[in-house]
Every structure is written in structure tokens, then in C-alpha cells.
Amino acid sequence: MRVVSLVPSLTEAVAVTAPGLLAGVTDWCTHPADLGAARIGGTKNPDVDAVVRLRPNLVIANEEENRAPDLAELRAAGLDVLVTEIRDVRGAFRELERVLVAGCGLSRPRWLDEAEAAWANVVPVVKRRAVVPVWRRPWMVLGRDTFAGDLLARLGVENVYADHAERYPRIPVDELNEADSDLVVLPDEPYRFTAEDGPEAFPGLPAALVSGRHLTWYGPSLAEAPEVLGAALRRAHRQI
């Protein structure tokens, strides 16, 4: 079995479960650190010819992270492309099993059971209304129907823009500061917010600086995400 992954989260899921399967991964695939697979470009601009030359049995992708024209071109070249759709935590577990078991022919891994158990037993750690930027210049935030938004809701964080018409709306920072919120959640990816880059734009609001991998990735990191994110939210709560 030869697999090309166009999604960093799914790359980690396959690599931890059966590392020998990965023939190609994107430039953004950073976990595990010792990936030895060929690099085939970015998630939004993969080198389709390079993927085809790797002769994979399966290409795994995501409807949000990858572009439909690239996936259509891969299919036109005769490749089997499995496209995941993940909008909430429950869907992440379902799709991970589909990728690993149905797609890659593997046994369900123990880490997936552990991750599912961790979220089945999770309890809210705070009760806050938050704006959740994911990009700066321009400012973009979590809107409706997102995996990260559902994950935060399970931890007690209500996304102010959860009912927005768009999934990742562009909102001017002045408007963000006028929103009815008492917390700003700043992940370190896709935009790398830091203590020096992000909180200063929200004077008067406590800032929770969180791991983007634990907030937005669906894979082995899900098992420890409740603890890691919960600790960051508690630290921010103590600022209030």
C-alpha cells in the first residue's frame, strides 16, 4: 500500500499508525518530525505530476484544506482520492476511522480509541464568549460549522461568530473589539499568534494563547487536546 497525504493532520494519523504506508506528504506536514516521505508541495498547490509519479494506491485529502481542481486532476490521472469532510469532533473520529480502516486497510488504532474516550469524558473548563482569530492581515475568525469551534464549545467556550453566514469570515479588528466577548483565543497556526503578536490588538480582553495543532488538527493530538487546551483556557481565565 502506498499513500500520499495532502493534509498534515491525516499525515500524522497515518504515520503514527503505519509509517511505512506514506509515499508522499505536503511541505506543511510537520508531525512526526522524522517523516521520510517525498515532499509534493503545499496543501493548496500540490505538484500533481509529482504525486502521479509516486504511483500511490490512495491519495487522502480534505474538502476544506485542498482545492477541488487539484483533486479532479488527480482523479483524471487515474488515482483513487479519498476526500474527508470534518466539521465537528464526532465527524473527525468517523472520518479518521474511514481513512485508516476503510481507506488504508489498517486495524483501528489504539490512539483513536484513546482520543474518542478523552472527548467523551470532557467537561467544560470555563464559561466564556470568545472571538477566535485564525489569521491576521486581514483578520479572519472562526465562523459557523467548524471543527475548532465545536472543539472549543465542548470546553466551555462559546464562539461569538458561530452563527455567521461564513465559516471563516473576514472581520475588521475594530468590529472584533466591539463584539460581545470576554475572551480572545489565539492559536499559533495557521497564523502564528504569540504573546507579542495578537493580544495587543484586543486591549482589555484576556487572551488564551493555544496550540494550533491541538485546536485544529484531527489526529493523534486529539487524545491530549482536552488537557492541553484546558490548561491554556484556565490560564486566560485567571487573567480576568
Coordinates of C-alpha atoms in Angstrom, one line a residue:
M1 CA 0.0 0.0 0.0
R2 CA 1.3 3.4 -1.0
V3 CA -0.4 6.5 0.3
V4 CA 0.0 10.2 -0.5
S5 CA -1.4 12.6 2.1
L6 CA -2.4 16.2 1.2
V7 CA -3.4 17.0 4.8
P8 CA -1.0 17.5 7.7
S9 CA -3.5 16.1 10.3
L10 CA -4.1 13.0 8.2
T11 CA -0.4 12.6 7.6
E12 CA 0.2 12.3 11.3
A13 CA -2.7 9.9 11.7
V14 CA -1.2 7.5 9.1
A15 CA 2.4 8.0 10.2
V16 CA 1.7 7.1 13.8
T17 CA -0.5 4.1 12.8
A18 CA 1.6 2.7 9.9
P19 CA 4.5 4.9 8.9
G20 CA 5.6 2.6 6.0
L21 CA 2.5 3.5 4.0
L22 CA 3.4 7.1 3.3
A23 CA 5.0 7.7 -0.1
G24 CA 4.4 11.4 -0.3
V25 CA 3.3 14.3 2.0
T26 CA 3.0 18.1 1.8
D27 CA 5.6 20.7 2.8
W28 CA 3.3 21.5 5.7
C29 CA 3.4 18.0 7.2
T30 CA 5.5 18.5 10.3
H31 CA 4.4 15.6 12.6
P32 CA 6.0 13.3 13.2
A33 CA 9.3 15.1 12.9
D34 CA 11.1 12.2 11.2
L35 CA 8.9 11.9 8.2
G36 CA 10.9 10.3 5.3
A37 CA 8.3 10.5 2.6
A38 CA 8.7 12.6 -0.6
R39 CA 7.5 16.2 -0.4
I40 CA 5.0 17.1 -3.1
G41 CA 4.3 20.8 -2.5
G42 CA 1.7 22.6 -0.4
T43 CA -1.9 21.7 0.5
K44 CA -3.2 24.4 -1.8
N45 CA -0.7 23.9 -4.6
P46 CA 0.5 20.3 -4.7
D47 CA 2.7 19.2 -7.6
V48 CA 0.1 16.9 -9.2
D49 CA 2.7 15.4 -11.6
A50 CA 4.9 14.5 -8.6
V51 CA 2.0 12.8 -6.9
V52 CA 1.2 10.8 -10.0
R53 CA 4.9 9.7 -10.4
L54 CA 4.8 8.3 -6.8
R55 CA 2.1 5.8 -8.1
P56 CA 0.1 5.8 -4.9
N57 CA -2.8 3.4 -4.3
L58 CA -4.6 6.1 -2.4
V59 CA -4.5 9.9 -2.0
I60 CA -6.1 11.3 1.1
A61 CA -7.4 14.9 1.1
N62 CA -9.8 17.2 2.9
E63 CA -12.6 19.3 1.3
E64 CA -11.6 22.4 3.2
E65 CA -7.8 22.2 3.0
N66 CA -7.4 21.0 -0.6
R67 CA -8.6 22.6 -3.9
A68 CA -11.2 20.7 -5.9
P69 CA -9.4 21.3 -9.3
D70 CA -6.3 19.6 -7.9
L71 CA -8.3 16.6 -6.7
A72 CA -10.1 16.4 -10.0
E73 CA -6.8 16.4 -11.8
L74 CA -5.5 13.6 -9.6
R75 CA -8.7 11.5 -10.3
A76 CA -8.3 12.2 -14.1
A77 CA -4.8 10.7 -13.9
G78 CA -6.4 7.5 -12.6
L79 CA -5.7 7.9 -8.9
D80 CA -8.0 6.9 -6.1
V81 CA -8.7 10.0 -4.0
L82 CA -10.4 9.8 -0.6
V83 CA -11.8 13.2 0.5
T84 CA -12.7 13.8 4.1
E85 CA -15.2 16.3 5.4
I86 CA -14.8 17.3 9.1
R87 CA -16.9 19.9 10.7
D88 CA -17.0 18.7 14.3
V89 CA -15.3 16.4 16.8
R90 CA -17.6 13.5 16.2
G91 CA -17.1 13.8 12.5
A92 CA -13.4 13.8 13.0
F93 CA -13.5 10.4 14.7
R94 CA -15.7 9.0 12.0
E95 CA -13.6 10.2 9.2
L96 CA -10.3 9.1 10.8
E97 CA -11.7 5.6 11.0
R98 CA -12.7 5.8 7.4
V99 CA -9.3 6.9 6.3
L100 CA -7.3 4.4 8.3
V101 CA -9.6 1.3 8.2
A102 CA -11.6 1.6 5.1
G103 CA -9.1 3.6 3.1
C104 CA -5.7 2.2 4.2
G105 CA -6.8 -1.3 5.3
L106 CA -5.5 -0.9 8.8
S107 CA -6.9 -2.1 12.1
R108 CA -8.4 0.7 14.2
P109 CA -5.5 2.1 16.2
R110 CA -5.5 2.4 20.0
W111 CA -4.8 6.1 19.9
L112 CA -8.1 6.7 18.1
D113 CA -9.9 4.9 20.9
E114 CA -8.0 6.9 23.5
A115 CA -8.8 10.2 21.7
E116 CA -12.5 9.3 21.5
A117 CA -12.6 8.4 25.2
A118 CA -10.9 11.7 26.1
W119 CA -13.6 13.7 24.4
A120 CA -16.4 11.5 25.6
N121 CA -15.5 12.4 29.1
V122 CA -14.6 16.1 28.6
V123 CA -16.2 18.7 30.8
P124 CA -16.2 22.5 30.3
V125 CA -13.3 24.2 31.9
V126 CA -14.5 27.8 31.5
K127 CA -17.7 29.5 30.5
R128 CA -16.7 32.3 28.2
R129 CA -17.8 34.0 25.0
A130 CA -14.8 34.4 22.7
V131 CA -13.6 35.7 19.3
V132 CA -11.2 33.2 17.7
P133 CA -8.9 34.7 15.1
V134 CA -7.1 32.3 12.7
W135 CA -5.4 34.9 10.5
R136 CA -4.2 38.5 10.6
R137 CA -3.7 41.0 7.7
P138 CA -6.6 40.6 7.1
W139 CA -8.3 39.5 10.3
M140 CA -10.2 36.2 9.9
V141 CA -12.0 34.4 12.6
L142 CA -13.8 31.1 13.2
G143 CA -17.4 31.3 12.0
R144 CA -20.1 28.7 11.6
D145 CA -19.8 25.0 11.4
T146 CA -16.1 24.4 12.1
F147 CA -14.2 21.6 13.8
A148 CA -12.3 24.0 16.0
G149 CA -15.4 25.8 17.0
D150 CA -17.1 22.6 18.1
L151 CA -14.0 21.6 20.0
L152 CA -13.9 24.9 21.9
A153 CA -17.6 24.6 22.6
R154 CA -17.1 21.3 24.4
L155 CA -14.5 23.0 26.6
G156 CA -17.0 25.8 27.5
V157 CA -16.0 28.5 25.0
E158 CA -18.9 30.0 23.0
N159 CA -17.8 31.3 19.7
V160 CA -19.2 34.8 19.2
Y161 CA -19.4 34.3 15.4
A162 CA -20.7 30.7 15.4
D163 CA -23.9 31.9 13.6
H164 CA -22.1 33.9 11.0
A165 CA -23.0 33.1 7.4
E166 CA -19.4 32.3 6.5
R167 CA -17.2 29.6 8.1
Y168 CA -14.1 31.9 8.2
P169 CA -15.4 35.5 7.9
R170 CA -13.1 38.5 7.5
I171 CA -14.0 40.9 10.3
P172 CA -12.2 44.2 10.9
V173 CA -10.4 44.3 14.2
D174 CA -12.4 47.3 15.4
E175 CA -15.6 45.2 14.9
L176 CA -14.0 42.3 16.7
N177 CA -13.3 44.5 19.7
E178 CA -16.9 45.6 19.7
A179 CA -18.3 42.1 19.8
D180 CA -20.0 40.8 22.9
S181 CA -17.0 38.7 24.1
D182 CA -14.9 38.3 27.3
L183 CA -12.1 36.3 25.8
V184 CA -9.9 36.1 22.7
V185 CA -8.5 32.7 21.7
L186 CA -5.3 33.0 19.7
P187 CA -3.8 29.7 18.2
D188 CA -0.3 29.5 16.9
E189 CA -1.4 28.2 13.5
P190 CA -2.4 28.7 10.7
Y191 CA -1.3 32.2 11.7
R192 CA 1.4 32.2 14.4
F193 CA -0.1 34.3 17.1
T194 CA 2.3 34.9 20.1
A195 CA 2.3 36.9 23.3
E196 CA 3.9 39.8 21.3
D197 CA 1.7 39.4 18.2
G198 CA -2.0 39.3 18.7
P199 CA -3.1 40.2 22.3
E200 CA -2.2 43.8 21.9
A201 CA -5.0 44.1 19.2
F202 CA -7.6 43.3 21.9
P203 CA -6.9 45.7 24.8
G204 CA -8.9 44.8 27.9
L205 CA -9.6 41.2 26.8
P206 CA -7.8 38.3 28.4
A207 CA -6.0 36.2 25.7
A208 CA -5.8 32.5 25.6
L209 CA -2.7 31.6 23.5
V210 CA -3.3 28.0 22.5
S211 CA -1.6 25.2 20.4
G212 CA -3.0 25.4 16.9
R213 CA -2.2 21.7 16.4
H214 CA -4.4 20.8 19.4
L215 CA -7.1 23.1 18.3
T216 CA -7.3 22.5 14.5
W217 CA -5.7 19.1 13.8
Y218 CA -7.7 15.9 13.8
G219 CA -5.3 13.0 14.6
P220 CA -3.3 11.6 17.5
S221 CA -3.1 15.1 19.1
L222 CA -6.9 14.8 19.9
A223 CA -6.1 12.4 22.8
E224 CA -4.2 15.1 24.7
A225 CA -6.1 18.2 23.3
P226 CA -8.6 18.5 26.2
E227 CA -5.8 18.7 28.8
V228 CA -3.5 21.0 26.7
L229 CA -6.3 23.4 25.6
G230 CA -7.9 23.3 29.0
A231 CA -4.7 24.4 30.7
A232 CA -4.4 27.4 28.3
L233 CA -8.0 28.4 28.9
R234 CA -7.6 28.2 32.6
R235 CA -4.5 30.4 32.5
A236 CA -6.5 33.0 30.5
H237 CA -9.4 32.7 32.9
R238 CA -7.1 33.7 35.7
Q239 CA -6.4 37.0 33.9
I240 CA -10.0 38.1 34.4

